[in-house]
Coordinates of N, CA and C in Angstrom, one line a residue:
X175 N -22.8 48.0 15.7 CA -21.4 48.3 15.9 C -21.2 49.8 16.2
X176 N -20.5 50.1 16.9 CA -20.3 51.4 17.4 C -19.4 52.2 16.3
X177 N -18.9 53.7 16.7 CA -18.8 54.1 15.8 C -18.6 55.5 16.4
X178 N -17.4 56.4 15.7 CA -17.0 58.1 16.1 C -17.2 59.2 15.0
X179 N -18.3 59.6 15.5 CA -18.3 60.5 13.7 C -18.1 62.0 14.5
X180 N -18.3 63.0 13.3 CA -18.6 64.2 14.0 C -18.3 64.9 12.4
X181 N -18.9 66.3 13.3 CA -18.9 67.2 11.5 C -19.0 68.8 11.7
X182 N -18.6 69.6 11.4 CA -18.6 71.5 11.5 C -19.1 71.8 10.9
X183 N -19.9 72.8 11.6 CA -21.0 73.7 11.1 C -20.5 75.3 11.2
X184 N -19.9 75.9 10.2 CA -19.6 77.6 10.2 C -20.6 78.1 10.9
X185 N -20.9 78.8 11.9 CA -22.4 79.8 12.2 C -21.9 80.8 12.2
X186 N -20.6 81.3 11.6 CA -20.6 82.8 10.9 C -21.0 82.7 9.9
X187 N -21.3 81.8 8.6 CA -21.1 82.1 7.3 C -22.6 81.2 7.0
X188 N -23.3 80.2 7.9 CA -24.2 79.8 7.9 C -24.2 78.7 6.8
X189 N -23.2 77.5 6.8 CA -22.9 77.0 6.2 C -21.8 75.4 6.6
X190 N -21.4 74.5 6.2 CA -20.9 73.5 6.6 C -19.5 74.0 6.8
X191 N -18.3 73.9 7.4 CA -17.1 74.1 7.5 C -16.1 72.9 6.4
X192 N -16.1 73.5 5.4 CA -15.0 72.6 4.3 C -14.2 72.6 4.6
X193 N -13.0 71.7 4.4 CA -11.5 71.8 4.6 C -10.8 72.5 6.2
X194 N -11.3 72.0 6.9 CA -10.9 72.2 8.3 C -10.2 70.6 8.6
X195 N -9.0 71.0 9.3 CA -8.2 70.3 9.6 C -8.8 69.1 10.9
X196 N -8.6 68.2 11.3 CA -9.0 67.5 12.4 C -8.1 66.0 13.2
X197 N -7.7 66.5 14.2 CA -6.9 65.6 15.0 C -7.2 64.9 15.9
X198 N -7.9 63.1 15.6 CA -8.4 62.4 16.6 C -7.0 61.7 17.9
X199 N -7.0 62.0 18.7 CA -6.4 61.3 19.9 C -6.7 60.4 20.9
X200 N -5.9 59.2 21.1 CA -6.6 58.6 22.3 C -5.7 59.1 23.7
X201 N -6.1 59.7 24.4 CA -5.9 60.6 25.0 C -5.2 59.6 26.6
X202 N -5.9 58.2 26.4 CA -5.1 57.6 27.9 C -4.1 56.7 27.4
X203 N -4.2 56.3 25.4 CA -2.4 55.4 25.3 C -1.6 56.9 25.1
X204 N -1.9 58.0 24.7 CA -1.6 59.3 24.7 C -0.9 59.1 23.0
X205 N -1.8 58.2 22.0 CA -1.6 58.2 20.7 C -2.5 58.6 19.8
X206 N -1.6 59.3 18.5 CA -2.5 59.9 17.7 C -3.3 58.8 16.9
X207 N -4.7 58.7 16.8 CA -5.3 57.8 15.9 C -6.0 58.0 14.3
X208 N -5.7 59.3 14.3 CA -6.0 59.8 12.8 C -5.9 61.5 12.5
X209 N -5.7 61.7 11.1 CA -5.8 62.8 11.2 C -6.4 63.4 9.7
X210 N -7.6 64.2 10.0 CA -8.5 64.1 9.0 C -8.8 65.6 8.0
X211 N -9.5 65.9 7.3 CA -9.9 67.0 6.8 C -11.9 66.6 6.3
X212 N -12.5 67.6 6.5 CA -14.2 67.8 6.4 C -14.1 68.2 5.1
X213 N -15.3 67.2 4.4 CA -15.8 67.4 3.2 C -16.5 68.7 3.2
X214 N -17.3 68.4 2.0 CA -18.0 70.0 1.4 C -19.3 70.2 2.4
X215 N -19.2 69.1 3.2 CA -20.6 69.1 3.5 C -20.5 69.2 5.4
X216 N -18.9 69.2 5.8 CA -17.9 69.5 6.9 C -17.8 68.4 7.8
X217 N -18.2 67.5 7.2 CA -18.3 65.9 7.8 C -17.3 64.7 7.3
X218 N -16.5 64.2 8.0 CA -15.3 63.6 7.8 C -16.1 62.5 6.3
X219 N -15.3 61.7 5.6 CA -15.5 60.5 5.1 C -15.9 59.5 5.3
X220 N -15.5 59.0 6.4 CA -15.4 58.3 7.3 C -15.7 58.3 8.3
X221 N -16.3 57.3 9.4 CA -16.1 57.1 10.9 C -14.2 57.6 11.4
X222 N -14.6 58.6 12.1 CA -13.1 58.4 12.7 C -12.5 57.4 13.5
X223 N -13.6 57.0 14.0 CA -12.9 55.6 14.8 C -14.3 54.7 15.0
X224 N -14.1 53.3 14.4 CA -14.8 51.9 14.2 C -14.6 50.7 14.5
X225 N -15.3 49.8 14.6 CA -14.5 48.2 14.7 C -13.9 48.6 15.6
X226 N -13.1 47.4 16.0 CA -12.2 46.9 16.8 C -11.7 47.7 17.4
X227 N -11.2 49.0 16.8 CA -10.2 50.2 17.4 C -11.0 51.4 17.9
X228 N -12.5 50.9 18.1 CA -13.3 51.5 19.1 C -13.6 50.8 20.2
X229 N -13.0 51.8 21.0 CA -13.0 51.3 22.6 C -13.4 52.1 23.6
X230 N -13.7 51.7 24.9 CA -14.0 52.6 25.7 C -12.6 53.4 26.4
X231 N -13.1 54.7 26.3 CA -11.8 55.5 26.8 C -11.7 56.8 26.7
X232 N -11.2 57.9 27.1 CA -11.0 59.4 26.8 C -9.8 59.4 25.3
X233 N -10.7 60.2 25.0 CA -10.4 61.0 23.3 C -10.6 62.6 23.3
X234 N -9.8 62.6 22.6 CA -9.6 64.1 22.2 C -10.2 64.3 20.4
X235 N -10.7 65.6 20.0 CA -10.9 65.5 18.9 C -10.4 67.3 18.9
X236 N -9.7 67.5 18.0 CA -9.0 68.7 18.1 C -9.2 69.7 16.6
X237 N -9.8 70.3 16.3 CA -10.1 71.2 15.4 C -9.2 72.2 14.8
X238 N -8.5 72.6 13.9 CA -8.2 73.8 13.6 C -8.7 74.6 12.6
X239 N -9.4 75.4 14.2 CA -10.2 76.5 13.8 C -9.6 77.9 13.2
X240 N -8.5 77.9 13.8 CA -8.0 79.2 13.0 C -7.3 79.6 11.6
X241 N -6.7 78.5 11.2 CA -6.3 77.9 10.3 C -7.5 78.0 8.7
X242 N -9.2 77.4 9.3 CA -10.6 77.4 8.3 C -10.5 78.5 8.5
X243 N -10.5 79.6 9.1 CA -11.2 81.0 9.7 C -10.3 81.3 8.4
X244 N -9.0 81.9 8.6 CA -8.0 82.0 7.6 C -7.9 81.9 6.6
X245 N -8.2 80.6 6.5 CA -8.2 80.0 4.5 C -9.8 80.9 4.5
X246 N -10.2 81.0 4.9 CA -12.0 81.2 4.4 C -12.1 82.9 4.0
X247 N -11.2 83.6 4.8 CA -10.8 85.4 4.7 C -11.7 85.4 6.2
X248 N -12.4 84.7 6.9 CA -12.5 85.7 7.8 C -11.8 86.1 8.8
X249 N -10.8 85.4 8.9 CA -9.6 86.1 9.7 C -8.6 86.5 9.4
X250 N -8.4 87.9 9.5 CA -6.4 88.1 9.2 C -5.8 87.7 9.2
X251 N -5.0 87.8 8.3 CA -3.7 86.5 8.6 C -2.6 87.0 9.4
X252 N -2.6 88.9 9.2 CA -1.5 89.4 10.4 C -1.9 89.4 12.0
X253 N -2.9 89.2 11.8 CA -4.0 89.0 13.0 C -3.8 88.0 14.4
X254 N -4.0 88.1 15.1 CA -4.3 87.1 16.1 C -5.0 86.4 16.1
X255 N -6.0 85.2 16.0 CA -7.0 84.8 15.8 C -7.8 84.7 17.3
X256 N -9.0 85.2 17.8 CA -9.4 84.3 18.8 C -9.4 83.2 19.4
X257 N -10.0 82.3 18.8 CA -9.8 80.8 18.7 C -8.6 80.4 17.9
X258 N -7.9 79.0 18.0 CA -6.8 79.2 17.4 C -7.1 77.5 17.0
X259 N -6.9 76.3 18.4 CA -7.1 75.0 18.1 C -8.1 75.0 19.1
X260 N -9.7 73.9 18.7 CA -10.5 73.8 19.4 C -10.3 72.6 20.3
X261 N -10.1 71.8 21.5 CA -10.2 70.7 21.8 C -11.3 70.5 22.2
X262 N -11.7 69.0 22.1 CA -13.3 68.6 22.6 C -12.1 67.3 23.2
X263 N -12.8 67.1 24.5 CA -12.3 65.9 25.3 C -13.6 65.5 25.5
X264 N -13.3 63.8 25.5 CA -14.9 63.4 26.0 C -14.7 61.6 25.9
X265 N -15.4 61.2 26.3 CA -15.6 60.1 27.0 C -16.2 58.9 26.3
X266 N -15.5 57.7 25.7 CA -16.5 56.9 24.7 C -17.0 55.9 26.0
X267 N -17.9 55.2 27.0 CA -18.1 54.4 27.8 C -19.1 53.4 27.5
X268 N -19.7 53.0 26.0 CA -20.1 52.2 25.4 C -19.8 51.7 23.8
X269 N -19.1 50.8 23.7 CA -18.4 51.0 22.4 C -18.9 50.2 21.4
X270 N -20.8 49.8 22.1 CA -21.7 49.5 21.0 C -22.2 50.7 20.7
X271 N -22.4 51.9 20.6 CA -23.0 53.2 20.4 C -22.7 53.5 19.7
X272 N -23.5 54.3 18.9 CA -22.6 56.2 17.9 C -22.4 57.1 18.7
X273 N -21.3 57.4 18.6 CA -20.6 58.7 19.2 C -20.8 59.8 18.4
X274 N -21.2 60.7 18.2 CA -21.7 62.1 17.3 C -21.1 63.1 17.7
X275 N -20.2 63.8 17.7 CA -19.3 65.3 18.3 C -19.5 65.8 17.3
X276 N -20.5 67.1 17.2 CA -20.5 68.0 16.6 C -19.9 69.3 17.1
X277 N -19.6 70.0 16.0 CA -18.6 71.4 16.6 C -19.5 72.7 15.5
X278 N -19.8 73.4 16.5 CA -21.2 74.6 16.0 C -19.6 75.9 16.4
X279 N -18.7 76.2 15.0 CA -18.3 77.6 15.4 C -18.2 78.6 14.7
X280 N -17.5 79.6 15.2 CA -17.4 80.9 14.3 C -16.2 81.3 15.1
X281 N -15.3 82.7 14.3 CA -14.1 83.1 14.7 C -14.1 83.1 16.3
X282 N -15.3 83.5 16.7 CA -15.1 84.2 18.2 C -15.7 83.3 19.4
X283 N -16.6 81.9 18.9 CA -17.0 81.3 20.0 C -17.4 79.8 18.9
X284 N -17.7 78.8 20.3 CA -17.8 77.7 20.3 C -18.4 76.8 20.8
X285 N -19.4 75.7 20.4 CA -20.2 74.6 21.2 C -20.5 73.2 20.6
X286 N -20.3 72.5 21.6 CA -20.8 71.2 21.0 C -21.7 70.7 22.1
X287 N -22.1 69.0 21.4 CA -22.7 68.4 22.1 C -22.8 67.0 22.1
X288 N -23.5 66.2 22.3 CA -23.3 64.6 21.8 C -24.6 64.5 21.2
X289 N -24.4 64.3 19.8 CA -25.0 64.3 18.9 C -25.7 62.7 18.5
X290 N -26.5 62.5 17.6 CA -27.1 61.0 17.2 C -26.7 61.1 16.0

């Protein structure tokens, strides 16, 4: 059974991203399908999206990065932040698969990839 996970990794602080906010989208009925927060370990609870209500189609997974940066001290709060909200858009086209979006960030840059 297929399946949408994903999970943050701080590479400023060298460490899992806790409590970062996260907004799954299906991006072609243009509806919101969850909206989550990363354990201690910066990896949702749950599959974000499973079963039945995984399908093939463009998704958005949207991060707020500046928001963790903030709560964490390393960003001002009178501050601007560099990064502010992360989007990852991407493509589910097998919806026997695991989908793995990992998000590798810090205040000032960012990367993912499709993960196992």
């Amino acid at each position: 059974m297929g399946r949408l996970t994903t999970h943050v990794l701080d590479i400023a602080s060298g460490r899992p991203a806790a409590g970062m906010a996260v907004r799954l989208t299906d991006l072609d009925r243009g509806v919101v399908l969850g909206d989550f927060v990363t354990n201690a370990d910066g990896r949702l609870d749950a599959p974000a999206l499973q079963g039945d209500a995984f399908q093939p189609g463009r998704y958005e997974l949207l991060f707020a990065v500046a928001a963790y940066f903030r709560a964490s001290g390393a960003v001002d709060g009178d501050g601007v932040p560099f990064l502010d909200e992360v989007p990852i858009r991407f493509g589910i086209a097998d919806a026997s698969q695991h989908y793995h979006v990992p998000l590798l960030v810090s205040p000032w840059a960012f990367s993912t990839y499709r993960g196992s």
